[in-house]
XYZ file of C-alpha atoms in Angstrom:
340
model
C -1.847 3.698 -27.451
C -5.723 3.341 -26.879
C -7.086 4.157 -23.522
C -10.933 3.930 -22.276
C -11.610 7.399 -20.392
C -14.334 8.299 -18.233
C -14.858 11.721 -19.601
C -17.668 12.573 -17.583
C -19.830 11.217 -14.457
C -23.066 9.243 -16.126
C -24.205 6.281 -17.996
C -21.961 3.540 -20.127
C -22.162 6.641 -22.847
C -19.545 8.341 -21.194
C -16.855 5.933 -21.964
C -15.093 7.200 -24.986
C -11.774 5.528 -26.529
C -8.769 8.307 -26.980
C -5.232 7.765 -28.401
C -1.835 8.586 -26.075
C 1.750 8.274 -26.510
C 3.054 4.871 -24.978
C 3.936 5.360 -21.755
C 7.705 4.784 -20.158
C 8.563 2.503 -17.701
C 9.690 4.444 -14.804
C 12.436 2.776 -12.177
C 10.491 -0.189 -10.487
C 8.169 -0.425 -13.349
C 7.298 -2.778 -16.339
C 5.418 -2.201 -19.599
C 2.565 -4.359 -20.815
C 1.289 -4.755 -24.068
C -2.515 -5.555 -22.251
C -3.856 -8.800 -24.734
C -7.337 -8.397 -22.427
C -8.288 -5.769 -19.348
C -10.893 -6.439 -16.677
C -14.280 -4.919 -15.959
C -15.209 -4.671 -12.491
C -18.462 -3.093 -10.662
C -15.792 -0.825 -9.485
C -15.555 0.541 -12.497
C -19.010 0.924 -12.974
C -19.854 2.621 -9.954
C -16.535 5.372 -10.604
C -18.387 5.797 -14.068
C -21.322 7.080 -12.201
C -19.620 8.976 -10.021
C -20.496 7.037 -6.588
C -17.221 5.259 -6.080
C -15.436 7.901 -3.918
C -11.626 6.018 -4.556
C -12.014 7.218 -8.155
C -9.641 9.828 -9.177
C -10.549 12.887 -10.448
C -12.723 12.620 -13.553
C -11.896 12.515 -16.440
C -9.617 9.635 -15.573
C -8.887 6.014 -16.916
C -9.919 3.183 -14.841
C -9.718 -0.506 -14.415
C -7.428 -2.412 -11.688
C -6.634 -5.518 -13.865
C -4.604 -6.102 -17.082
C -3.047 -9.411 -18.881
C -0.491 -9.434 -21.662
C 3.210 -9.503 -22.173
C 5.947 -7.576 -21.020
C 7.823 -5.542 -23.532
C 10.181 -2.950 -21.595
C 11.055 -2.570 -17.811
C 12.316 0.297 -16.102
C 15.924 0.638 -14.113
C 16.659 -1.862 -11.179
C 13.761 -4.866 -12.947
C 15.800 -7.904 -14.601
C 15.431 -7.673 -18.601
C 14.004 -11.165 -18.416
C 11.062 -10.095 -17.715
C 10.782 -8.861 -21.372
C 8.762 -11.152 -23.986
C 6.709 -12.826 -20.633
C 3.278 -13.320 -20.641
C 1.782 -11.500 -17.367
C -0.737 -10.613 -15.508
C -1.187 -8.030 -13.038
C -3.229 -5.576 -10.790
C -3.090 -1.795 -11.581
C -4.254 1.494 -9.580
C -6.490 2.524 -12.646
C -5.483 3.014 -16.000
C -5.790 -0.688 -17.197
C -8.424 0.355 -19.237
C -5.471 0.931 -21.865
C -3.626 -1.178 -24.340
C -0.483 -0.526 -22.849
C 0.455 0.079 -19.011
C 3.108 0.128 -16.708
C 2.984 -1.001 -13.314
C 5.658 -1.957 -10.420
C 7.096 -4.977 -10.448
C 5.371 -6.504 -7.203
C 2.066 -6.465 -9.193
C 2.926 -8.357 -12.251
C 2.762 -12.248 -12.021
C 3.873 -14.807 -14.651
C 1.091 -16.283 -16.131
C 1.400 -19.772 -16.672
C 1.933 -21.786 -20.116
C -1.627 -22.904 -19.700
C -3.572 -19.609 -18.704
C -4.455 -17.627 -21.876
C -4.459 -13.916 -21.821
C -8.188 -13.842 -21.168
C -8.323 -15.837 -18.240
C -5.167 -14.193 -16.507
C -7.081 -10.830 -16.557
C -10.104 -12.296 -14.760
C -7.997 -13.590 -12.153
C -6.891 -10.813 -9.807
C -9.819 -8.538 -8.427
C -12.336 -11.535 -8.769
C -9.544 -14.099 -7.699
C -7.944 -12.120 -5.027
C -10.979 -10.416 -3.309
C -12.228 -14.041 -3.102
C -9.616 -15.811 -1.257
C -9.537 -12.508 0.786
C -13.170 -13.008 1.963
C -13.223 -16.908 2.223
C -9.736 -18.046 3.287
C -7.828 -14.658 5.057
C -10.597 -13.282 6.638
C -13.496 -15.315 6.673
C -11.700 -18.628 7.584
C -14.452 -21.192 5.454
C -13.604 -24.342 6.970
C -14.766 -28.000 5.097
C -18.535 -28.839 6.269
C -19.443 -25.303 6.873
C -22.203 -23.108 4.698
C -21.243 -20.694 3.342
C -23.924 -17.818 1.453
C -22.566 -16.179 -1.889
C -24.780 -13.379 -2.874
C -24.374 -12.254 -6.584
C -23.007 -15.939 -7.159
C -23.279 -15.624 -10.819
C -20.378 -12.441 -11.039
C -16.693 -12.973 -11.156
C -16.469 -12.821 -7.574
C -19.369 -15.348 -6.720
C -17.958 -17.830 -9.548
C -14.208 -17.655 -7.816
C -15.761 -17.669 -4.516
C -17.671 -20.700 -5.134
C -14.849 -22.744 -6.637
C -12.454 -21.704 -3.917
C -15.762 -22.595 -1.046
C -16.040 -26.096 -3.034
C -11.776 -27.208 -3.082
C -12.229 -26.136 0.936
C -15.058 -28.795 1.079
C -17.995 -26.417 1.938
C -21.547 -26.489 1.077
C -22.358 -23.634 -1.278
C -25.833 -21.302 -1.364
C -25.700 -18.948 -4.036
C -28.698 -16.199 -4.732
C -28.818 -15.345 -8.410
C -31.510 -14.956 -10.578
C -33.282 -17.833 -12.343
C -32.073 -18.069 -15.434
C -28.298 -18.303 -13.971
C -29.376 -21.180 -11.481
C -28.397 -24.363 -14.167
C -24.824 -23.169 -14.715
C -24.230 -22.271 -11.255
C -25.481 -25.645 -10.100
C -23.173 -27.109 -12.510
C -20.602 -25.397 -11.321
C -21.350 -26.950 -7.886
C -23.490 -24.456 -6.016
C -25.725 -26.753 -3.723
C -28.788 -24.484 -3.745
C -29.659 -21.660 -5.282
C -31.894 -19.262 -4.106
C -33.915 -16.373 -6.448
C -33.320 -13.214 -5.026
C -35.798 -11.562 -7.279
C -38.771 -13.805 -6.289
C -37.517 -15.628 -2.874
C -36.646 -14.033 0.502
C -32.770 -15.309 0.702
C -33.258 -15.174 4.667
C -35.943 -17.525 5.130
C -35.286 -19.670 2.172
C -31.733 -20.045 3.629
C -32.982 -20.939 6.984
C -34.985 -23.599 5.640
C -32.195 -24.880 3.752
C -29.982 -25.229 7.031
C -33.005 -26.556 8.897
C -33.100 -23.557 11.190
C -28.814 -23.045 12.020
C -27.930 -20.499 9.604
C -24.786 -20.345 7.875
C -21.043 -20.099 8.636
C -20.395 -17.421 6.240
C -22.019 -15.018 4.168
C -20.453 -12.596 1.341
C -22.520 -9.731 0.644
C -21.594 -6.710 -1.616
C -25.140 -5.537 -2.155
C -25.196 -3.434 0.838
C -28.164 -1.716 2.702
C -30.779 -4.162 4.297
C -28.862 -7.291 3.073
C -26.465 -6.845 5.756
C -29.090 -6.463 8.519
C -30.880 -9.656 6.902
C -27.360 -11.609 6.697
C -26.070 -11.059 10.040
C -29.161 -12.457 11.518
C -29.075 -15.335 9.299
C -25.811 -15.743 10.955
C -25.119 -19.120 12.989
C -22.893 -19.155 16.050
C -19.275 -18.152 15.107
C -20.815 -17.231 12.070
C -18.903 -14.598 9.687
C -20.297 -11.466 7.431
C -18.124 -10.482 4.728
C -18.983 -7.103 3.384
C -16.948 -6.231 0.193
C -19.813 -4.001 -1.441
C -22.807 -1.766 -2.224
C -24.286 -2.367 -5.354
C -27.786 -1.589 -4.156
C -26.734 2.097 -4.529
C -26.504 1.591 -8.793
C -30.310 0.725 -9.109
C -30.009 2.484 -12.791
C -27.087 3.560 -14.934
C -26.623 7.115 -13.457
C -26.252 8.113 -9.955
C -29.347 8.204 -7.791
C -29.818 10.280 -4.715
C -33.083 8.034 -4.307
C -31.041 4.750 -4.219
C -28.185 6.165 -1.786
C -30.661 7.223 1.003
C -32.420 4.064 0.316
C -29.160 2.050 1.252
C -27.942 4.261 4.139
C -31.542 3.816 5.766
C -31.361 -0.038 5.317
C -27.793 -0.267 6.867
C -27.894 -1.651 10.231
C -25.896 0.971 11.818
C -26.396 -0.040 15.548
C -26.908 -4.200 15.316
C -22.930 -4.095 15.051
C -22.180 -2.996 18.055
C -19.559 -4.572 20.073
C -21.779 -6.072 22.944
C -24.144 -7.261 20.181
C -21.327 -9.129 18.304
C -20.402 -10.421 22.160
C -23.198 -11.589 22.962
C -24.097 -13.367 19.465
C -20.865 -14.998 18.781
C -21.113 -13.598 15.272
C -18.110 -11.647 13.092
C -18.678 -8.695 10.704
C -15.485 -7.616 8.427
C -15.194 -5.846 4.851
C -12.949 -6.288 2.242
C -11.780 -3.517 -0.122
C -8.711 -4.888 -2.366
C -8.492 -1.637 -3.500
C -7.153 -0.272 -0.359
C -4.588 -2.933 -0.162
C -1.958 -1.095 -2.049
C 0.425 -0.607 0.906
C -0.047 -4.733 1.396
C 1.763 -5.744 -1.849
C 4.091 -8.542 -0.341
C 1.042 -10.203 1.263
C -0.842 -9.672 -1.970
C 1.615 -11.898 -3.883
C 1.578 -14.613 -1.405
C -2.269 -14.715 -2.365
C -1.876 -14.697 -6.210
C 1.201 -17.943 -5.645
C -1.623 -19.788 -3.237
C -4.074 -19.165 -6.243
C -1.689 -20.169 -8.686
C -1.129 -23.147 -6.466
C -5.056 -23.793 -6.743
C -4.912 -22.889 -10.969
C -2.196 -25.994 -10.836
C -4.461 -27.866 -9.229
C -7.151 -27.289 -11.704
C -9.089 -25.941 -8.642
C -9.703 -22.694 -10.036
C -10.561 -21.521 -13.759
C -12.437 -18.335 -14.202
C -15.432 -18.413 -16.294
C -15.774 -15.370 -19.294
C -18.561 -14.383 -19.813
C -18.209 -12.042 -23.041
C -15.204 -10.179 -24.288
C -15.997 -7.053 -25.827
C -13.742 -4.561 -27.902
C -12.214 -1.336 -26.553
C -14.813 0.459 -28.795
C -17.787 -1.459 -27.210
C -16.932 -0.532 -23.932
C -20.539 1.234 -22.941
C -21.997 -2.545 -24.276
C -19.596 -3.532 -21.677
C -20.851 -1.910 -18.966
C -24.728 -2.188 -19.831
C -24.099 -5.829 -20.147
C -22.984 -5.774 -16.308
C -25.858 -3.434 -15.233
C -28.129 -5.106 -16.927
C -26.959 -8.456 -14.918
C -26.158 -10.820 -17.966
C -22.887 -11.869 -17.096
C -22.492 -15.129 -15.761
C -18.310 -14.945 -15.147
C -16.146 -12.041 -15.688
C -16.773 -9.449 -18.255
C -13.564 -8.311 -20.491
C -12.093 -5.728 -22.797
C -9.749 -6.797 -25.839
C -7.652 -3.820 -27.384
């Protein structure tokens, strides 16, 4: 098999393709011949050496794949063999063959392509946890989605519009036309506009009921101020750490300095009638049964035509460094994938 390794922490060029023997599924696992693998910002942070959950480098990153089952381990029904599936992987997803536990594998609908399947697990499960599970978004409420053009952003837009919410998105101006076509009600150019000020204008001073923020630092502080009574701030990343292509002590210090360490104290939350919560799908491996439930709900939305991943670009394994550059240069509208 072929795998993409993080050979050492650094710029995208540290990604290297290597060959290894095909793995054999352990009891309770199935083996998937991968047709597409998802690229996520956690992979970028891991490559930079700024993601604490990454196993020791050198390592094969990757949280999600789509393909066809070609072998199963003891205890797994052999009827899985030959099925088209998508799956969550606990690292190792940048491979053309992966073994993963049965509970982390989902049958791919006949009308879902391999590329679309690889775009579902991380982005849509994260968006579902942020919006439906912990964010409690309701019809008529307003949600502010940062990085609206990214994979999670587009997943969140589709789920929020299905619920019947009003959507404000932040993105560079070049992405506004496509995001407006996806149903975003108001767009803010984060490069030229202050999102807090502009969102207050849009909501006529009330603020918003839910914010999805993977930027971190001072963005958390401004978002908390922007919340309407009963509003919730959902934090799911700190992309402000990745101001360049390699790890930066300056970016880390700036993010830490801007983080509102004191504002989120119990008395402040109580008196303001606001909520703050965090989401990290990579820490949900002990809740796989719950994840399966989310997957079934999302597949129902797929069948209803409410969710459909937008694929920004597909790169070959040999072009994996370009895939990481593409994301960090903020060129993508939707999901970036790798194809063996």
